[in-house]
Coordinates of C-alpha atoms and ligand atoms in Angstrom, one line a residue:
M1 CA 67.0 200.9 -19.7
A2 CA 67.4 199.4 -16.2
S3 CA 67.9 195.6 -16.0
P4 CA 65.9 193.8 -13.3
L5 CA 69.2 193.7 -11.3
Q6 CA 69.7 197.5 -11.7
S7 CA 66.1 198.1 -10.8
R8 CA 66.4 196.0 -7.7
A9 CA 69.6 197.9 -6.8
L10 CA 67.8 201.2 -7.3
H11 CA 64.9 200.2 -5.2
A12 CA 67.2 199.0 -2.5
L13 CA 69.0 202.4 -2.7
V14 CA 65.6 204.2 -2.3
G15 CA 64.8 202.2 0.8
V16 CA 68.2 203.1 2.3
L17 CA 67.9 206.8 1.4
A18 CA 64.4 207.1 2.8
T19 CA 65.5 205.4 6.0
V20 CA 68.6 207.5 6.5
T21 CA 66.6 210.7 5.9
G22 CA 63.9 209.5 8.3
M23 CA 66.5 208.7 10.9
A24 CA 68.2 212.1 10.5
A25 CA 64.9 213.8 11.0
G26 CA 64.3 211.7 14.2
H27 CA 67.8 212.5 15.4
L28 CA 67.1 216.3 14.9
V29 CA 63.7 216.2 16.7
A30 CA 65.3 214.1 19.5
A31 CA 68.2 216.7 19.8
L32 CA 65.5 219.3 20.4
L33 CA 63.5 217.3 22.9
D34 CA 65.4 214.4 24.4
P35 CA 68.6 213.1 22.8
S36 CA 68.2 209.6 24.2
A37 CA 64.9 209.2 22.3
S38 CA 66.8 209.3 18.9
P39 CA 65.7 206.2 17.0
V40 CA 69.1 204.6 16.7
V41 CA 70.1 205.5 20.3
A42 CA 66.9 204.1 21.6
V43 CA 67.3 200.9 19.8
G44 CA 71.0 200.6 20.8
S45 CA 70.1 201.2 24.5
E46 CA 67.5 198.5 24.3
V47 CA 70.0 196.1 22.8
I48 CA 72.5 196.9 25.6
D49 CA 69.8 196.2 28.2
R50 CA 68.8 192.9 26.7
T51 CA 72.3 191.6 25.8
P52 CA 73.2 188.6 28.1
T53 CA 76.0 189.4 30.5
P54 CA 78.6 187.0 29.0
V55 CA 78.1 188.8 25.6
K56 CA 78.4 192.2 27.2
T57 CA 81.5 191.2 29.1
W58 CA 82.9 189.8 25.8
A59 CA 82.1 193.0 24.0
I60 CA 83.8 195.2 26.6
D61 CA 86.9 192.9 26.5
Q62 CA 87.0 193.0 22.6
F63 CA 86.2 196.6 21.9
G64 CA 87.0 198.4 25.2
N65 CA 85.8 202.0 25.0
A66 CA 84.8 201.6 21.4
D67 CA 82.0 199.3 22.4
K68 CA 79.4 202.1 22.1
P69 CA 80.4 203.3 18.5
I70 CA 80.5 199.7 17.5
L71 CA 77.1 199.0 18.8
I72 CA 75.6 202.1 17.2
G73 CA 77.3 201.1 13.9
S74 CA 75.9 197.6 14.1
V75 CA 72.4 198.9 14.8
I76 CA 72.7 201.3 11.7
V77 CA 74.1 198.5 9.5
V78 CA 71.2 196.1 10.4
T79 CA 68.7 198.8 9.9
L80 CA 70.1 199.7 6.5
I81 CA 70.0 196.1 5.3
L82 CA 66.4 195.9 6.3
A83 CA 65.7 199.3 4.7
A84 CA 67.2 197.9 1.4
V85 CA 65.0 194.9 1.7
A86 CA 62.0 197.2 2.2
G87 CA 63.0 199.1 -1.1
I88 CA 63.2 195.8 -3.0
L89 CA 59.9 194.6 -1.7
A90 CA 58.3 197.9 -2.9
R91 CA 59.4 197.1 -6.4
R92 CA 56.4 194.8 -6.7
R93 CA 54.2 196.2 -4.0
R94 CA 54.8 199.6 -2.5
A95 CA 52.6 198.7 0.5
A96 CA 54.8 195.8 1.5
G97 CA 58.0 197.9 1.6
T98 CA 56.2 200.6 3.4
V99 CA 54.9 198.2 6.0
L100 CA 58.5 197.0 6.6
L101 CA 59.8 200.5 7.0
L102 CA 57.0 201.3 9.5
V103 CA 57.8 198.1 11.4
L104 CA 61.4 199.4 11.7
V105 CA 60.3 202.8 13.0
G106 CA 57.8 201.1 15.2
A107 CA 60.6 199.1 16.9
A108 CA 62.6 202.3 17.4
G109 CA 59.5 204.0 18.9
A110 CA 58.8 201.1 21.2
A111 CA 62.5 201.1 22.3
A112 CA 62.2 204.8 23.1
M113 CA 58.9 204.3 25.0
L114 CA 60.2 201.3 26.9
R115 CA 62.7 203.4 28.8
P116 CA 61.7 203.9 32.4
T117 CA 61.9 207.7 32.0
A118 CA 60.0 207.9 28.7
T119 CA 57.2 210.4 28.3
V120 CA 54.8 210.9 25.4
V121 CA 57.2 213.5 24.0
D122 CA 59.6 210.7 23.3
L123 CA 57.2 209.4 20.6
L124 CA 57.9 212.5 18.5
P125 CA 61.3 211.4 17.1
A126 CA 59.8 208.2 15.9
L127 CA 56.8 210.0 14.4
A128 CA 59.2 212.4 12.6
T129 CA 61.2 209.4 11.3
A130 CA 58.0 207.6 10.1
A131 CA 56.7 210.8 8.3
V132 CA 60.0 211.8 6.7
G133 CA 61.0 208.2 5.9
V134 CA 57.8 207.1 4.3
G135 CA 57.4 210.4 2.5
V136 CA 60.8 210.3 1.0
F137 CA 60.3 206.6 0.2
W138 CA 57.2 207.2 -1.8
L139 CA 58.7 210.3 -3.4
L140 CA 61.8 208.5 -4.6
L141 CA 59.9 205.3 -5.6
A142 CA 57.8 207.3 -8.0
R143 CA 60.9 208.7 -9.6
I144 CA 62.9 205.5 -10.2
P145 CA 63.8 205.5 -13.9
A146 CA 61.4 203.3 -15.8
R147 CA 62.5 200.0 -16.9
R148 CA 63.2 199.7 -20.7
A149 CA 60.0 198.3 -22.1
P150 CA 57.8 198.6 -25.1
D151 CA 56.9 202.2 -25.7
A152 CA 53.5 202.0 -24.2
A153 CA 54.7 200.3 -21.1
A154 CA 57.4 202.8 -20.7
D155 CA 55.0 205.7 -21.0
A156 CA 52.7 204.1 -18.5
A157 CA 55.4 203.1 -16.0
P158 CA 55.6 206.3 -14.0
A159 CA 51.8 206.4 -13.5
A160 CA 51.7 202.8 -12.6
D161 CA 54.3 203.2 -9.9
A162 CA 52.7 206.4 -8.6
S163 CA 50.3 206.1 -5.8
P164 CA 46.9 207.6 -6.4
G165 CA 46.7 209.1 -3.1
A166 CA 50.1 210.5 -2.8
P167 CA 50.3 214.2 -3.7
V168 CA 54.0 213.8 -4.1
T169 CA 53.5 212.2 -7.6
S170 CA 51.8 215.3 -8.9
D171 CA 54.0 218.0 -7.5
A172 CA 56.5 220.1 -9.5
G173 CA 59.2 217.5 -9.1
A174 CA 57.4 215.3 -11.5
T175 CA 57.6 217.6 -14.4
P176 CA 61.3 217.6 -15.3
A177 CA 61.1 213.9 -15.9
A178 CA 58.0 214.2 -18.1
R179 CA 58.2 217.6 -19.9
P180 CA 61.4 217.2 -21.9
D181 CA 59.8 214.2 -23.6
V182 CA 57.1 216.3 -24.9
M183 CA 59.4 219.0 -26.1
V184 CA 62.1 217.0 -27.8
P185 CA 61.5 216.2 -31.4
G186 CA 60.4 212.7 -32.2
G187 CA 63.8 211.1 -33.1
A188 CA 65.4 212.0 -29.8
R189 CA 62.5 211.1 -27.8
R190 CA 63.3 207.5 -27.0
A191 CA 67.0 208.3 -26.4
E192 CA 66.2 211.3 -24.1
R193 CA 63.6 209.8 -22.0
P194 CA 65.5 207.4 -19.8
S195 CA 68.4 209.8 -19.2
A196 CA 66.0 212.6 -18.4
S197 CA 64.2 210.6 -15.8
R198 CA 67.5 209.2 -14.5
R199 CA 68.6 212.7 -14.0
G200 CA 65.5 213.7 -12.2
F201 CA 66.0 210.7 -9.9
L202 CA 69.6 211.5 -9.3
V203 CA 68.8 215.2 -8.4
L204 CA 66.1 214.1 -6.0
A205 CA 68.3 211.4 -4.4
G206 CA 71.0 214.0 -4.1
A207 CA 68.7 216.5 -2.5
T208 CA 67.4 213.9 -0.1
T209 CA 70.9 213.0 0.9
A210 CA 71.8 216.7 1.5
A211 CA 68.7 217.1 3.6
A212 CA 69.6 214.1 5.7
A213 CA 73.1 215.5 6.2
V214 CA 71.8 218.9 7.2
M215 CA 69.3 217.4 9.6
A216 CA 71.8 215.1 11.2
G217 CA 74.4 217.9 11.4
A218 CA 72.0 220.3 13.0
G219 CA 70.9 217.6 15.5
E220 CA 74.6 217.1 16.4
L221 CA 75.1 221.0 16.8
I222 CA 72.0 221.5 18.9
G223 CA 73.0 218.5 21.0
R224 CA 76.5 219.9 21.6
A225 CA 75.3 223.4 22.4
G226 CA 72.9 221.8 25.0
R227 CA 75.8 220.0 26.6
A228 CA 77.9 223.0 27.5
I229 CA 78.2 223.5 31.3
S230 CA 78.4 226.9 33.0
V231 CA 78.4 226.3 36.8
A232 CA 80.7 227.8 39.4
L233 CA 81.3 225.6 42.4
P234 CA 82.0 226.9 45.9
R235 CA 85.3 226.3 47.6
P236 CA 85.5 223.3 49.9
A237 CA 84.9 224.0 53.6
Q238 CA 88.1 222.1 54.3
P239 CA 90.4 222.4 51.3
I240 CA 93.3 219.9 51.2
P241 CA 96.8 220.7 49.9
A242 CA 97.7 220.0 46.3
L243 CA 98.9 216.6 45.5
P244 CA 102.7 216.1 45.5
T245 CA 104.4 215.8 42.0
G246 CA 104.0 212.4 40.6
L247 CA 106.5 210.0 39.1
E248 CA 105.2 210.8 35.5
E249 CA 107.4 213.9 35.8
R250 CA 110.4 211.7 36.0
F251 CA 109.6 208.7 33.9
E252 CA 107.7 208.8 30.7
G253 CA 104.9 206.3 30.3
I254 CA 103.8 206.0 34.0
S255 CA 100.2 207.0 34.4
P256 CA 99.8 210.5 35.8
F257 CA 99.3 210.6 39.6
Q258 CA 96.0 212.4 39.0
T259 CA 94.1 211.3 35.9
P260 CA 93.0 214.3 33.8
R261 CA 89.2 214.6 33.5
E262 CA 89.3 214.0 29.7
D263 CA 91.4 210.8 30.0
F264 CA 89.3 209.4 32.8
Y265 CA 87.8 206.0 31.8
R266 CA 84.1 205.9 31.1
V267 CA 81.9 203.0 31.8
D268 CA 78.1 203.2 31.6
I269 CA 75.1 201.8 29.8
N270 CA 74.3 205.1 28.1
L271 CA 74.7 205.6 24.4
T272 CA 74.2 209.3 24.6
V273 CA 75.4 211.2 27.8
P274 CA 72.3 212.2 29.8
V275 CA 72.0 216.0 29.7
V276 CA 70.7 217.1 33.0
D277 CA 69.7 220.7 33.8
E278 CA 71.1 221.5 37.2
S279 CA 68.5 224.3 37.8
T280 CA 65.7 221.7 37.7
W281 CA 67.6 218.8 39.2
R282 CA 66.5 217.5 42.6
L283 CA 68.0 214.8 44.8
T284 CA 65.3 212.9 46.7
V285 CA 66.2 210.9 49.9
D286 CA 63.4 208.5 50.7
G287 CA 62.6 204.8 51.7
D288 CA 62.9 203.5 55.2
V289 CA 63.5 206.9 56.7
E290 CA 61.8 209.1 59.2
E291 CA 62.1 212.3 57.2
P292 CA 62.3 212.0 53.5
Y293 CA 63.4 215.1 51.8
T294 CA 64.4 216.7 48.6
L295 CA 67.4 219.0 47.7
S296 CA 68.1 221.3 44.9
F297 CA 71.6 221.8 43.3
D298 CA 72.0 225.1 45.1
E299 CA 70.9 223.7 48.4
L300 CA 73.4 220.9 48.0
L301 CA 76.1 223.4 47.3
E302 CA 75.2 225.3 50.4
M303 CA 76.1 222.2 52.5
P304 CA 79.8 222.0 53.7
L305 CA 81.9 220.5 50.9
V306 CA 84.9 218.3 51.3
E307 CA 87.7 217.3 48.9
R308 CA 88.9 213.7 48.7
D309 CA 91.5 212.0 46.5
I310 CA 90.0 208.6 45.6
T311 CA 90.9 206.0 42.9
M312 CA 87.9 204.5 41.1
T313 CA 87.9 201.0 39.6
C314 CA 85.5 199.2 37.3
V315 CA 84.6 195.5 38.0
S316 CA 85.2 194.9 34.3
N317 CA 88.8 195.9 34.4
N318 CA 91.0 193.0 33.5
V319 CA 94.3 192.6 35.2
G320 CA 96.5 195.2 33.6
G321 CA 93.4 196.9 32.1
P322 CA 92.5 200.6 31.6
Y323 CA 89.3 201.0 33.7
V324 CA 90.9 202.6 36.7
G325 CA 91.4 206.3 37.3
S326 CA 92.3 208.7 40.2
A327 CA 90.8 212.1 40.8
R328 CA 90.2 214.7 43.4
W329 CA 86.5 214.7 44.1
L330 CA 84.5 217.6 45.7
G331 CA 81.3 216.7 47.5
V332 CA 79.2 216.3 50.6
P333 CA 79.9 213.2 52.8
M334 CA 77.1 210.7 52.0
R335 CA 76.6 209.9 55.7
E336 CA 75.5 213.5 56.3
I337 CA 73.1 213.4 53.3
L338 CA 71.5 210.2 54.7
A339 CA 71.6 211.1 58.4
R340 CA 69.4 214.1 57.7
A341 CA 66.6 211.7 56.6
R342 CA 67.1 209.5 59.7
P343 CA 67.2 205.9 58.3
S344 CA 65.2 203.3 60.2
G345 CA 67.1 200.6 62.2
S346 CA 66.3 197.6 59.9
A347 CA 67.7 199.1 56.7
D348 CA 71.0 197.7 55.3
A349 CA 71.1 199.1 51.8
V350 CA 70.7 202.2 49.7
L351 CA 69.3 202.0 46.2
S352 CA 70.5 204.9 44.2
T353 CA 68.7 205.8 41.0
A354 CA 70.1 207.9 38.0
V355 CA 68.0 210.2 35.9
D356 CA 67.5 207.5 33.3
G357 CA 66.2 204.9 35.8
F358 CA 69.6 203.0 36.0
T359 CA 70.1 201.8 39.6
I360 CA 72.9 200.7 42.0
S361 CA 72.6 199.1 45.4
T362 CA 75.2 199.9 48.0
P363 CA 75.6 198.6 51.6
L364 CA 74.3 201.2 54.1
D365 CA 77.1 200.7 56.5
V366 CA 79.8 201.4 53.8
L367 CA 78.0 204.7 52.9
T368 CA 77.7 205.8 56.6
D369 CA 81.2 204.5 57.8
P370 CA 82.9 207.7 59.1
G371 CA 86.3 206.2 58.2
R372 CA 85.2 205.6 54.6
D373 CA 84.1 209.1 53.2
A374 CA 81.6 208.0 50.5
L375 CA 80.6 211.3 48.7
V376 CA 77.8 212.9 46.9
V377 CA 80.0 214.5 44.3
V378 CA 79.7 217.8 42.4
G379 CA 83.3 218.4 41.3
M380 CA 86.2 216.5 39.7
N381 CA 89.8 217.9 39.7
G382 CA 88.7 221.4 40.6
E383 CA 85.9 221.7 38.0
P384 CA 82.2 220.7 37.8
L385 CA 81.7 217.0 36.8
P386 CA 81.9 216.5 33.1
R387 CA 78.6 215.2 31.6
E388 CA 80.3 211.8 30.9
H389 CA 81.1 211.5 34.5
G390 CA 77.7 212.3 35.9
F391 CA 76.9 216.1 35.9
P392 CA 75.5 217.6 38.0
V393 CA 75.8 215.0 40.8
R394 CA 77.2 211.5 41.3
M395 CA 78.2 209.2 44.0
I396 CA 81.8 208.0 44.8
T397 CA 82.3 205.3 47.3
P398 CA 86.0 204.4 48.0
G399 CA 86.9 200.7 48.2
I400 CA 84.1 199.2 46.2
Y401 CA 83.7 198.8 42.4
G402 CA 81.9 201.5 40.5
Y403 CA 78.8 199.4 39.7
V404 CA 78.0 199.2 43.4
G405 CA 78.8 202.7 44.6
A406 CA 79.4 205.3 41.9
T407 CA 76.0 206.3 40.4
K408 CA 76.3 209.0 37.9
W409 CA 73.5 211.5 37.1
L410 CA 72.2 210.7 40.6
E411 CA 68.7 211.8 41.5
R412 CA 67.4 209.4 44.2
L413 CA 68.6 207.7 47.3
T414 CA 66.2 205.1 48.6
V415 CA 67.1 203.6 52.0
T416 CA 66.0 199.9 51.9
R417 CA 66.9 196.3 52.4
F418 CA 69.0 194.1 50.1
D419 CA 66.3 191.5 50.4
E420 CA 63.8 194.0 48.9
V421 CA 65.5 195.3 45.9
E422 CA 67.8 194.6 42.9
A423 CA 69.9 196.9 41.0
Y424 CA 70.7 197.0 37.3
W425 CA 73.9 194.9 37.5
T426 CA 73.0 192.7 40.4
E427 CA 69.8 191.7 38.6
R428 CA 72.2 190.5 35.8
G429 CA 74.1 188.2 38.1
W430 CA 77.0 190.4 39.4
D431 CA 77.8 190.2 43.1
V432 CA 75.8 192.4 45.5
E433 CA 78.9 193.1 47.6
A434 CA 82.0 193.9 45.6
P435 CA 85.0 195.3 47.3
I436 CA 87.8 196.3 45.0
K437 CA 90.5 193.6 44.6
M438 CA 94.0 195.0 45.1
S439 CA 95.9 195.1 41.8
S440 CA 99.1 196.5 40.1
R441 CA 99.8 197.4 36.5
I442 CA 102.9 197.8 34.4
D443 CA 102.5 201.0 32.4
T444 CA 106.0 201.2 30.9
P445 CA 107.6 199.5 28.9
Q446 CA 104.5 198.5 26.9
S447 CA 103.8 194.9 26.5
L448 CA 105.4 193.3 23.4
S449 CA 107.3 196.5 22.7
R450 CA 110.9 196.6 21.4
I451 CA 113.2 198.6 23.7
P452 CA 116.9 199.3 23.8
A453 CA 118.9 196.8 25.8
G454 CA 120.7 198.2 28.9
E455 CA 119.3 200.3 31.7
T456 CA 115.5 200.1 31.7
V457 CA 112.9 201.8 33.9
I458 CA 109.8 199.6 34.6
G459 CA 107.0 201.5 36.2
G460 CA 103.2 201.7 36.7
V461 CA 100.6 202.0 39.3
A462 CA 99.1 199.9 42.1
W463 CA 95.9 200.2 44.2
A464 CA 94.5 198.6 47.3
Q465 CA 91.5 200.8 48.3
P466 CA 90.6 201.4 51.0
V467 CA 93.5 199.9 52.9
G468 CA 96.5 201.3 50.9
V469 CA 99.5 200.0 49.0
A470 CA 102.5 199.1 51.3
K471 CA 104.8 197.6 48.8
V472 CA 105.1 196.8 45.0
E473 CA 107.5 194.1 43.8
I474 CA 108.6 193.0 40.3
A475 CA 110.0 189.7 39.1
V476 CA 112.2 189.9 35.9
D477 CA 112.5 186.7 33.9
G478 CA 111.2 184.5 36.6
G479 CA 113.8 185.7 39.2
E480 CA 113.3 186.8 42.8
W481 CA 110.7 189.4 43.8
Q482 CA 112.4 192.8 44.0
E483 CA 111.0 195.7 45.8
C484 CA 110.2 198.7 43.7
E485 CA 110.3 202.3 44.7
L486 CA 107.0 203.9 45.3
G487 CA 105.9 207.3 44.2
P488 CA 104.3 209.8 46.7
A489 CA 101.2 209.1 48.7
A490 CA 98.1 211.3 48.6
E491 CA 98.5 211.9 52.3
T492 CA 96.6 215.0 52.1
D493 CA 93.3 213.7 53.6
D494 CA 92.3 211.1 56.2
N495 CA 92.3 208.2 53.9
P496 CA 95.4 207.9 51.8
G497 CA 94.6 204.2 51.2
D498 CA 91.8 205.2 48.9
Y499 CA 94.4 206.5 46.4
W500 CA 96.7 204.6 44.1
R501 CA 100.5 204.6 44.2
Q502 CA 102.9 204.9 41.3
W503 CA 106.0 202.8 41.4
F504 CA 109.2 202.2 39.4
H505 CA 112.1 199.8 39.3
V506 CA 115.4 200.1 37.3
T507 CA 116.9 197.1 35.9
Q508 CA 119.6 196.0 33.3
L509 CA 118.4 194.1 30.3
D510 CA 120.5 192.0 27.9
E511 CA 119.4 191.7 24.3
G512 CA 116.5 189.3 23.9
Q513 CA 113.1 188.6 25.3
H514 CA 112.2 189.5 28.9
R515 CA 109.2 188.9 31.1
F516 CA 108.1 191.2 33.9
V517 CA 105.5 190.3 36.6
V518 CA 104.3 192.7 39.2
R519 CA 102.4 192.3 42.5
C520 CA 101.5 194.5 45.4
T521 CA 101.1 194.1 49.1
N522 CA 98.6 196.2 51.0
D523 CA 98.9 198.0 54.3
D524 CA 97.4 195.0 56.1
G525 CA 100.2 192.8 54.8
Q526 CA 98.1 190.9 52.3
V527 CA 99.8 190.0 49.0
Q528 CA 98.0 190.3 45.6
T529 CA 97.0 186.8 44.6
D530 CA 98.3 185.1 41.5
V531 CA 95.1 183.2 41.2
K532 CA 93.4 184.2 38.0
A533 CA 89.7 185.1 38.0
D534 CA 87.6 186.7 35.3
D535 CA 85.8 189.9 35.9
F536 CA 82.4 188.3 36.3
P537 CA 80.9 188.1 38.9
N538 CA 83.0 190.2 41.3
G539 CA 86.3 191.4 39.7
S540 CA 89.4 190.0 38.1
S541 CA 92.5 188.8 39.9
G542 CA 95.9 187.5 39.0
L543 CA 99.2 189.2 38.2
H544 CA 100.0 191.5 35.4
N545 CA 102.8 190.1 33.4
I546 CA 104.3 191.4 30.1
L547 CA 106.8 190.5 27.5
V548 CA 109.3 192.9 25.9
I549 CA 112.1 192.5 23.4
A550 CA 115.3 194.2 24.2
E551 CA 117.7 194.9 21.2
Ligands
LIG1 N1 74.0 206.3 35.9 C1 75.0 205.3 35.8 N2 75.9 205.4 36.8 C2 77.0 204.5 36.7 C3 77.0 203.6 35.6 C4 76.0 203.6 34.7 O1 76.0 202.8 33.8 N3 75.0 204.5 34.8 N4 78.1 202.7 35.5 C5 78.8 202.4 36.8 C6 80.1 201.8 36.6 S1 80.0 200.2 36.1 C7 81.3 202.4 36.8 S2 82.7 201.5 36.7 C8 81.4 203.8 37.0 C9 82.3 204.5 36.0 O2 82.3 205.9 36.3 P1 83.1 206.8 35.2 O3 82.5 206.5 33.9 O4 83.0 208.2 35.7 O5 84.6 206.3 35.2 O6 80.1 204.5 37.0 C10 79.1 203.7 37.6 N5 77.9 204.6 37.6
LIG2 MO1 82.1 199.3 36.3

């Protein structure tokens, strides 16, 4: 019945089904043990780590926050193509296809084990993938409808495909394909046989697909249940007043003065959010210190907590880009955490390590500067940190980019020297010292939008941590710089310069095309440069300018 082409397609399908089912099984086992050891996730993470910096930067630019789903999708697509090849190989030699499948699983297992935090337990998802994947592969291969051939060959085909050692070929599943032949009267026999075996194959393929969906779905549900957070945070020892009402209440389109937790940008190398149990979490402070020590989450919460309004920025944010956000952080001043261990005189850096082994190095003097208020953070906008933003504990260091001061899922602070350590991103060529470059962004109107001619509100945000924004100016259609009105300042703590300012300007627009350019000036009188720089190796610069059409 099946032509060689159809047979090849069926074999490819079997390879894909077996692989999908195996991956779903691995995903489920990983959800129970360690979500980051899931085969696809482990391979994706390895790809991220090995991707050259320019490609990574390009991907972040192209795909923004979709970079992770796109990476996962690509890993899946490549895997499934190879899985189809394995199926086709198995048409001639089952062993050849099986070996290719095992190589794929082996790669996933190796990726899971290469992670710095891997334990033997992380091999189990790969083993589950291998067992289920190969099992389903053999099961389905044995049921592929026989190719139309002389009678004798057709009768022999299932036996020839079946493996002598595999019990799957002799289980109950084999009978529906064979029995009807025996029972139908002679004339119908030849016509019945292929369709009966095809039905058997389809039923089995459908059952396999359903099993894969159930396992993947269960893995997702288990993962989600494990991610719920129930922690009550104490009140700060020195609460600060609520933020003043922001400009977003007056003008639609301007970024809110405080970024809601669910809208806060997320940048990290993790494909799955690390799930850390706060009851077993510990923070270790060690390195060049006289008294290394370890803190539990409860012990950390017993220390006097402070609140600070701080704007965070990612070094990968392009001028006008989205990787900036402002929140009220609750935590313990970093200088108190470090002072307790009594750092030695020659240290100039702190290497912070996350639970997954990711590292960041930060200048010691920035972390201990009493005017700076770097924090060991437990709360964000009045609630525990979301898992995406580092639960249970992260760092926030005002004035420097996230990759040099904002370690999420923090578990170790090692006092050291810059000439002795390298961190994840500095190893990849990004600058060791990376103060945030002041910048300003037009939020409304949107670039390239069509807006009504006449009175128009132009508005956005500007930041110049830790100094503070003194002035924002806008140039319309290449005209003079005009001073904008600023929104309120977060003057509720000692360092209002750590927080962004909203701004707006009202102008009259004729019909036609218009260009707006924005720039800010900080409290030291420095004006935002118009010199363009890429984000690599220490942050973008230049002026945000947009084009709109008034009609
Ligand atoms: N553990 C860990 N912490 C990390 C990162 C990371 O990849 N892993 N990325 C850093 C970078 S580059 C930035 S910009 C900030 C982003 O923090 P957010 O996702 O809460 O906005 O986290 C920093 N901390
Ligand atoms: Mo970043």
